[in-house]
Coordinates of C-alpha atoms in Angstrom, one line a residue:
M3 CA -46.8 -66.0 10.9
L4 CA -44.0 -63.2 9.5
V5 CA -41.0 -63.6 10.7
I6 CA -38.4 -60.5 10.5
Y7 CA -35.3 -58.8 11.7
I8 CA -35.0 -55.9 13.7
L9 CA -31.9 -54.2 12.6
V10 CA -31.6 -50.9 15.3
H11 CA -32.1 -51.1 19.1
L12 CA -34.9 -48.5 20.3
I13 CA -33.2 -48.3 23.5
P14 CA -29.9 -46.9 25.2
V15 CA -27.7 -50.1 25.9
K16 CA -27.2 -49.7 29.3
P17 CA -29.8 -50.2 31.8
I18 CA -32.1 -48.1 34.1
K19 CA -30.1 -48.2 37.2
D20 CA -32.3 -49.0 40.6
D21 CA -32.1 -45.6 42.5
G22 CA -33.7 -46.6 45.5
L23 CA -35.0 -44.4 48.3
H24 CA -32.7 -44.3 51.6
S25 CA -35.0 -44.7 54.2
K26 CA -34.3 -47.7 55.8
N27 CA -38.3 -48.7 55.9
R28 CA -38.9 -48.4 52.3
K29 CA -38.4 -51.2 50.1
R30 CA -37.8 -50.8 46.2
I31 CA -41.0 -52.1 43.9
M32 CA -40.0 -52.9 39.9
P33 CA -42.9 -51.5 38.2
N34 CA -41.9 -53.7 35.4
P35 CA -43.2 -57.4 35.2
L36 CA -41.1 -58.7 33.0
T37 CA -37.9 -59.7 34.1
E38 CA -34.9 -58.3 32.7
P39 CA -32.6 -60.4 31.1
P40 CA -28.9 -60.0 31.9
A41 CA -27.6 -59.6 28.3
I42 CA -29.4 -57.8 25.8
D43 CA -32.8 -59.8 24.6
P44 CA -34.0 -58.5 21.5
I45 CA -37.5 -60.5 22.5
Y46 CA -37.6 -58.5 26.2
E47 CA -36.8 -55.3 24.5
A48 CA -40.1 -55.8 21.8
Q49 CA -42.5 -56.6 24.9
F50 CA -41.4 -53.9 27.3
Y51 CA -41.8 -51.6 24.4
C52 CA -45.1 -52.7 23.7
N53 CA -45.8 -52.6 27.4
V54 CA -48.9 -54.3 26.9
P55 CA -51.4 -54.2 29.7
S56 CA -50.7 -57.4 32.0
I57 CA -50.8 -57.3 35.8
S58 CA -51.2 -54.3 38.1
E59 CA -48.3 -52.2 38.2
R60 CA -46.6 -50.7 41.1
S61 CA -44.3 -47.9 41.2
M62 CA -42.4 -45.6 43.8
E63 CA -44.3 -42.4 42.6
G64 CA -45.7 -40.6 45.9
H65 CA -43.0 -42.1 48.3
G66 CA -41.4 -39.4 50.6
P67 CA -40.5 -38.7 54.7
H68 CA -44.1 -38.2 56.8
Y69 CA -42.7 -34.7 57.3
F70 CA -42.8 -33.8 53.7
K71 CA -46.2 -32.3 51.6
L72 CA -46.5 -33.3 47.8
I73 CA -48.0 -29.8 46.5
S74 CA -47.6 -30.6 43.0
V75 CA -47.3 -33.4 40.1
H76 CA -46.1 -32.5 36.4
V77 CA -46.0 -35.9 34.4
L78 CA -45.5 -35.9 30.8
I79 CA -47.0 -39.2 28.9
R80 CA -46.5 -40.7 25.1
H81 CA -49.5 -42.0 23.6
G82 CA -50.5 -45.6 24.3
D83 CA -50.6 -48.4 21.8
R84 CA -51.4 -46.8 18.2
Y85 CA -51.2 -48.3 14.7
P86 CA -48.5 -48.0 12.4
L87 CA -48.0 -44.7 10.9
Y88 CA -45.6 -46.0 7.8
A89 CA -47.1 -48.6 5.9
I90 CA -45.2 -51.0 3.5
P91 CA -45.9 -51.2 0.3
R92 CA -46.8 -55.2 -1.5
T93 CA -47.6 -55.7 2.1
K94 CA -51.2 -56.6 3.6
R95 CA -51.6 -54.0 6.2
P96 CA -52.0 -55.3 9.8
N97 CA -55.9 -56.1 10.5
I98 CA -56.9 -54.9 13.9
D99 CA -60.1 -53.5 14.9
C100 CA -59.9 -50.0 16.7
T101 CA -63.3 -50.0 18.1
L102 CA -63.6 -50.3 21.9
M103 CA -65.2 -53.6 23.0
P104 CA -64.9 -53.9 27.0
N105 CA -65.3 -57.7 27.2
R106 CA -62.3 -58.1 24.9
K107 CA -58.5 -58.0 26.3
P108 CA -56.8 -56.6 27.0
S109 CA -60.0 -54.7 29.1
H110 CA -60.2 -52.1 31.9
P111 CA -62.8 -52.1 34.5
L112 CA -63.5 -48.7 33.4
L113 CA -63.5 -48.6 29.9
E114 CA -66.9 -49.5 29.5
D115 CA -67.4 -46.6 31.5
F116 CA -65.0 -44.6 29.5
I117 CA -66.9 -45.4 26.4
S118 CA -70.2 -43.4 27.7
H119 CA -68.7 -41.0 29.1
M120 CA -66.6 -40.2 25.7
S121 CA -69.5 -39.8 23.6
K122 CA -71.0 -37.2 26.0
G123 CA -67.8 -34.3 25.5
S124 CA -69.8 -32.0 24.2
E125 CA -69.5 -29.3 27.0
A126 CA -65.3 -29.7 27.3
Q127 CA -62.9 -27.0 26.4
M128 CA -61.1 -28.0 23.7
D129 CA -58.9 -25.3 22.2
G130 CA -58.7 -24.5 18.3
S131 CA -59.1 -28.0 16.1
L132 CA -58.6 -30.5 19.0
S133 CA -62.8 -29.8 19.5
S134 CA -63.0 -31.7 16.0
L135 CA -61.1 -34.7 17.1
P136 CA -62.7 -38.0 18.5
R137 CA -62.7 -38.3 21.6
Y138 CA -62.1 -42.4 21.7
P139 CA -60.7 -44.6 18.5
S140 CA -64.0 -46.4 16.4
H141 CA -62.6 -47.5 13.5
S142 CA -62.8 -51.6 12.8
L143 CA -59.9 -51.3 10.8
C144 CA -57.7 -48.9 12.5
E145 CA -56.3 -45.9 10.3
M146 CA -52.8 -44.7 10.1
G147 CA -51.8 -43.8 13.8
E148 CA -54.8 -44.3 15.4
L149 CA -54.9 -45.3 19.0
T150 CA -56.1 -49.1 19.7
Q151 CA -57.8 -50.2 22.6
T152 CA -54.2 -51.4 24.0
G153 CA -53.3 -47.9 24.0
I154 CA -56.7 -46.7 25.7
V155 CA -56.2 -49.4 28.6
Q156 CA -52.7 -48.6 29.4
H157 CA -53.1 -45.1 30.1
L158 CA -57.0 -46.3 32.3
Q159 CA -54.0 -48.2 33.8
N160 CA -52.0 -45.3 33.9
G161 CA -54.4 -42.8 35.3
Q162 CA -55.7 -45.4 38.3
L163 CA -52.3 -46.2 39.5
L164 CA -52.0 -42.4 39.9
R165 CA -55.2 -41.6 41.5
D166 CA -54.3 -44.5 43.8
I167 CA -51.2 -42.3 44.7
Y168 CA -52.0 -39.0 43.8
I169 CA -55.8 -38.3 45.2
K170 CA -56.5 -41.1 47.7
K171 CA -53.0 -40.9 49.6
H172 CA -51.6 -37.1 49.2
N173 CA -55.0 -35.6 48.4
L174 CA -53.4 -33.5 46.0
L175 CA -56.6 -32.4 44.8
P176 CA -59.1 -30.3 46.8
I177 CA -63.0 -32.1 47.3
D178 CA -64.2 -29.6 44.7
W179 CA -61.6 -29.0 42.5
I180 CA -61.7 -26.9 39.9
S181 CA -60.5 -26.6 36.0
K182 CA -58.0 -24.2 37.4
H183 CA -56.6 -27.0 39.9
L184 CA -55.8 -28.4 36.0
Y185 CA -52.8 -27.5 33.4
L186 CA -53.9 -30.0 30.2
E187 CA -52.2 -29.4 27.2
T188 CA -51.4 -31.9 23.5
T189 CA -50.7 -32.4 20.2
G190 CA -53.0 -31.4 17.5
K191 CA -53.3 -36.0 17.0
S192 CA -56.3 -37.9 18.0
R193 CA -53.9 -40.4 20.1
T194 CA -52.4 -37.7 22.3
L195 CA -55.8 -36.6 23.0
Q196 CA -57.3 -39.4 23.8
S197 CA -55.0 -41.0 25.8
G198 CA -54.7 -38.1 27.7
L199 CA -58.7 -38.1 28.3
A200 CA -57.9 -41.8 29.4
L201 CA -55.5 -40.9 31.6
L202 CA -57.7 -37.8 33.1
Y203 CA -61.0 -40.4 33.0
S204 CA -59.3 -42.7 35.7
F205 CA -57.0 -40.4 37.5
L206 CA -59.6 -37.3 38.5
P207 CA -61.8 -37.6 41.3
D208 CA -65.1 -36.8 39.7
F209 CA -64.5 -37.0 35.5
D210 CA -66.6 -33.4 34.7
W211 CA -66.4 -32.4 30.8
K212 CA -66.8 -28.7 32.2
K213 CA -63.6 -28.9 33.8
I214 CA -61.6 -30.2 31.3
N215 CA -59.8 -27.4 29.5
F216 CA -57.6 -28.7 27.0
R217 CA -54.5 -26.5 25.1
N218 CA -53.5 -27.1 21.6
Q219 CA -50.0 -27.2 21.2
W220 CA -48.9 -27.2 17.3
S221 CA -45.0 -28.7 18.1
T222 CA -44.2 -32.1 19.5
I223 CA -41.5 -30.6 21.1
F224 CA -43.9 -28.5 23.0
C225 CA -42.0 -25.3 22.4
S226 CA -45.1 -23.2 22.3
G227 CA -43.8 -19.4 21.6
H228 CA -40.3 -20.1 21.5
C229 CA -39.9 -23.0 18.3
E230 CA -37.6 -20.9 16.5
C231 CA -34.0 -22.1 17.0
Q232 CA -31.6 -22.2 14.0
R233 CA -28.8 -24.0 16.4
R234 CA -31.3 -26.8 17.7
N235 CA -32.0 -27.3 13.9
H236 CA -28.5 -27.6 13.2
Y237 CA -27.8 -30.1 15.4
L238 CA -30.5 -32.7 14.8
E239 CA -29.1 -32.6 10.8
E240 CA -26.0 -33.3 12.4
E241 CA -27.3 -35.9 14.3
Q242 CA -28.8 -37.3 11.3
R243 CA -25.9 -37.0 9.3
R244 CA -24.0 -39.1 11.9
Q245 CA -26.6 -41.9 12.1
Y246 CA -26.5 -42.0 7.9
S247 CA -22.4 -42.1 8.3
L248 CA -22.0 -44.8 10.6
R249 CA -24.8 -47.1 8.7
V250 CA -22.8 -46.8 5.9
K251 CA -19.2 -48.0 7.1
K252 CA -21.4 -50.8 8.4
I253 CA -21.3 -52.9 5.1
D254 CA -23.9 -55.8 5.9
L255 CA -26.3 -53.2 7.7
E256 CA -25.9 -51.1 4.4
K257 CA -26.9 -54.0 2.2
T258 CA -29.6 -54.6 4.3
Y259 CA -31.1 -51.1 3.9
A260 CA -30.6 -51.1 0.4
D261 CA -32.8 -54.2 0.3
M262 CA -35.4 -52.7 2.7
A263 CA -35.4 -49.7 0.7
R264 CA -35.9 -52.1 -2.8
I265 CA -39.0 -53.8 -1.1
V266 CA -40.5 -50.5 -0.1
G267 CA -39.7 -48.4 -3.4
I268 CA -37.6 -45.5 -2.0
P269 CA -34.0 -44.6 -2.4
T270 CA -31.7 -46.3 0.3
R271 CA -30.6 -43.1 1.7
Q272 CA -34.1 -41.9 2.0
L273 CA -34.6 -45.2 4.6
R274 CA -35.1 -44.4 7.8
A275 CA -35.0 -47.1 10.4
S276 CA -37.9 -46.1 11.8
N277 CA -40.4 -46.8 8.7
P278 CA -40.3 -50.7 8.3
I279 CA -39.4 -51.2 12.4
D280 CA -42.7 -48.9 13.0
S281 CA -44.8 -51.6 11.2
M282 CA -43.3 -54.6 12.2
L283 CA -43.7 -53.7 15.9
C284 CA -47.1 -53.1 15.6
H285 CA -47.0 -56.7 14.2
F286 CA -45.6 -57.8 17.5
C287 CA -47.0 -55.8 20.0
H288 CA -50.5 -57.7 18.5
N289 CA -49.0 -60.9 18.1
H290 CA -48.3 -61.5 14.2
F291 CA -45.2 -62.5 14.0
K292 CA -42.2 -63.8 15.9
V293 CA -38.9 -61.3 15.9
I294 CA -36.0 -63.7 15.8
K295 CA -32.6 -62.1 15.2
K296 CA -31.2 -58.2 16.1
H297 CA -28.8 -56.5 14.5
Q298 CA -26.5 -54.5 17.0
L299 CA -25.4 -51.0 15.8
E300 CA -23.0 -49.1 18.1
D301 CA -25.2 -46.0 17.7
E302 CA -26.0 -45.4 21.1
K303 CA -21.7 -45.2 22.7
E304 CA -21.4 -42.9 19.0
R305 CA -24.2 -40.9 19.6
Q306 CA -22.7 -40.1 23.7
K307 CA -19.4 -39.5 22.2
K308 CA -20.6 -37.1 19.5
K309 CA -23.2 -34.9 21.8
Y310 CA -25.1 -34.0 18.2
Y311 CA -28.4 -35.1 19.8
Y312 CA -27.9 -34.1 23.5
L313 CA -27.3 -30.7 22.6
Y314 CA -30.2 -30.6 20.1
A315 CA -32.2 -31.9 23.2
L316 CA -31.0 -29.4 25.5
L317 CA -32.6 -26.3 22.8
A318 CA -35.2 -29.0 21.9
S319 CA -36.4 -29.4 25.8
H320 CA -35.5 -26.4 27.4
P321 CA -39.2 -24.4 26.6
I322 CA -41.1 -26.9 28.5
L323 CA -38.8 -27.5 30.8
N324 CA -38.5 -23.7 31.6
Q325 CA -42.3 -24.1 32.0
T326 CA -42.2 -26.4 34.4
V327 CA -39.8 -24.9 36.5
N328 CA -42.1 -21.5 36.4
R329 CA -44.8 -23.4 37.6
M330 CA -43.1 -24.9 40.4
L331 CA -42.1 -21.4 41.5
R332 CA -45.7 -20.2 41.5
I333 CA -46.8 -23.1 44.0
A334 CA -43.2 -23.0 45.8
E335 CA -45.1 -19.3 46.8
G336 CA -48.1 -20.8 47.3
K337 CA -50.2 -20.8 44.6
K338 CA -53.1 -22.6 44.4
E339 CA -53.2 -23.3 40.9
E340 CA -52.4 -25.8 38.1
L341 CA -51.4 -28.4 40.8
F342 CA -51.6 -31.2 38.3
V343 CA -50.7 -30.5 35.0
L344 CA -50.8 -33.3 32.1
Y345 CA -48.7 -33.1 29.0
S346 CA -50.0 -35.8 25.9
A347 CA -46.9 -35.8 23.8
H348 CA -44.8 -38.8 21.6
D349 CA -41.4 -40.6 21.7
V350 CA -40.1 -37.4 20.3
T351 CA -41.1 -35.1 22.9
L352 CA -39.9 -37.6 26.0
S353 CA -36.5 -38.7 24.3
P354 CA -35.2 -35.0 24.1
V355 CA -36.0 -34.0 28.1
L356 CA -35.0 -37.2 29.1
S357 CA -31.4 -36.9 27.0
A358 CA -31.2 -32.9 27.8
L359 CA -32.0 -34.5 31.6
G360 CA -28.9 -36.4 32.0
I361 CA -30.5 -39.4 32.2
T362 CA -28.0 -41.4 29.8
G363 CA -29.7 -45.1 31.2
A364 CA -33.1 -44.4 30.4
K365 CA -35.0 -47.0 27.8
F366 CA -36.6 -45.5 24.3
P367 CA -39.9 -44.3 25.7
R368 CA -42.5 -47.1 25.4
F369 CA -45.9 -46.9 24.4
A370 CA -48.0 -45.1 27.3
A371 CA -44.4 -43.4 29.1
R372 CA -44.9 -41.3 31.6
L373 CA -42.0 -39.0 33.0
V374 CA -43.1 -37.7 36.5
F375 CA -41.5 -34.3 38.0
E376 CA -42.8 -34.7 41.5
L377 CA -42.9 -31.2 43.8
W378 CA -42.7 -31.5 47.8
K379 CA -42.5 -29.4 50.5
D380 CA -40.6 -30.1 53.7
E381 CA -42.8 -29.2 56.3
K382 CA -40.0 -28.6 58.9
K383 CA -38.5 -26.3 57.2
Y384 CA -40.9 -23.5 55.4
N385 CA -38.9 -22.1 52.8
E386 CA -37.6 -25.7 51.4
N387 CA -38.7 -27.0 48.4
F388 CA -37.5 -30.5 46.7
I389 CA -38.4 -32.1 43.6
R390 CA -38.5 -36.7 42.3
I391 CA -38.2 -37.3 38.7
L392 CA -39.2 -41.1 37.8
Y393 CA -39.2 -42.4 34.6
N394 CA -42.3 -45.4 34.1
G395 CA -42.4 -45.4 37.7
V396 CA -38.8 -45.9 38.7
D397 CA -37.1 -42.8 40.3
V398 CA -34.4 -41.4 38.6
T399 CA -33.6 -38.1 40.3
F400 CA -30.2 -39.0 41.1
Q401 CA -29.8 -40.1 37.7
T402 CA -29.9 -36.6 36.6
S403 CA -26.6 -34.2 35.9
F404 CA -27.7 -31.8 38.5
C405 CA -28.3 -33.8 40.7
R406 CA -26.2 -36.7 41.0
D407 CA -23.3 -35.3 43.3
F408 CA -26.2 -34.0 45.2
N409 CA -26.9 -37.8 46.1
K410 CA -23.6 -38.3 46.4
H411 CA -21.8 -36.1 48.6
F412 CA -25.1 -35.5 51.0
G413 CA -27.5 -38.9 51.0
K414 CA -30.6 -37.4 50.6
M415 CA -34.2 -38.9 49.4
M416 CA -34.6 -35.7 46.8
C417 CA -33.3 -33.3 45.0
P418 CA -33.8 -29.3 46.2
L419 CA -36.1 -27.5 43.9
E420 CA -33.1 -24.8 43.3
K421 CA -30.7 -27.3 42.2
F422 CA -33.7 -28.0 39.2
V423 CA -34.2 -24.0 38.5
H424 CA -30.2 -23.6 38.6
F425 CA -30.1 -26.5 35.9
V426 CA -32.9 -24.9 33.8
K427 CA -31.7 -21.3 34.4
Q428 CA -28.5 -21.1 33.6
D429 CA -27.0 -24.8 33.2
M430 CA -28.4 -26.1 30.4
F431 CA -27.2 -22.6 28.3
S432 CA -22.9 -24.0 29.7
P433 CA -22.5 -26.2 26.6
F434 CA -22.7 -23.1 23.6
N435 CA -21.2 -20.7 25.9
T436 CA -24.2 -18.0 27.1
T437 CA -26.2 -17.6 29.4
S438 CA -29.9 -17.6 27.7
Y439 CA -32.0 -19.3 25.4
Y440 CA -31.8 -16.8 22.9
D441 CA -28.6 -16.3 22.5
A442 CA -28.3 -20.3 22.5
C443 CA -30.4 -20.5 19.8
R444 CA -29.0 -17.7 17.3
R445 CA -25.3 -17.6 17.9
R446 CA -23.5 -19.3 15.0
P447 CA -22.4 -22.8 16.0
F448 CA -19.0 -23.8 14.9

């Protein structure tokens, strides 16, 4: 058994608040089977991050008044459990089998059919280099960053949960759905493509390769044609300097970093906590070691005070949020295309989106995390549309900066779509004293 020290928080200090629906006949259903401890507990936090499938998960997705109609769903996921991205020199690599075996735990009732179906994917429409990626993991000794069976099962479970809500309950897709009813996008990593395929396989009423068209997104922040942004890069560099400055102020912490850097074989200044922790968490998630201690940092408190990351997040997440808003507006006007949207992404995709939305209590994106945007139509009032935002099944709509006060003053169950539109089209640029993404990216920071 390998014994190590976890040195940093994977999550913000504040826990997620429970924002239950205000309808009298609705009960709060917590999606997390673990009982959250009253104080920060490294074992609990690591278990939450690993997100190992155990019991069936229930959530708050799809909850709305009977006179509201769900008309569109946008899902942003982090890939499932994977093999480490970094190897620690002079240590044995974790011995993890990445082949898929339905009789090995964790498993899923659809896993065997999923394996069979993925081997017949020649008719799929894959953008660019995606066509050359494997449809499912298959190495007996995982390659670096490869999705594991746990990762596949996590998203089979996600897809089945969303299918029960959006397909069976709300009939989001027509019975004769075609490819234009979906919008699918993934980065060029096999782990994101495979995670997206696993979710879709258990979500869609009839998984048909001819209707699956994944677009390739080369940027991990999904900025598409709007990736050139000098100011965004500036704030990211400032955030990295802040982290390093805080680290060197802590004598014990810096000594620990020096010890780790010596083991890893790189200069102390070049060591990032994510490198060893990524490998250590793999051991933990696959029951290879026991965490015995965690060094609690003041990083999150200072990060919120300095706001470098928040400013970076606003510029990093604007392109994907702008796409989401534009798509919602088209659907609100009556368009029947792209009713279900899936972005299969990374933690570095979800984190800035959560920060930009103002959800300060959100936990660090765990494996197979999901952020869902629901668009609803009030059938009593023809021109009124509303949104709900859910993170890992928890309703966080009124934790967002643009709808927090609306809930306080009006006590509504949902947030008006125009509040979200105004936030993305205007409010996101206010901290930069500009009125457009173009100007915000190019104006020199002071």
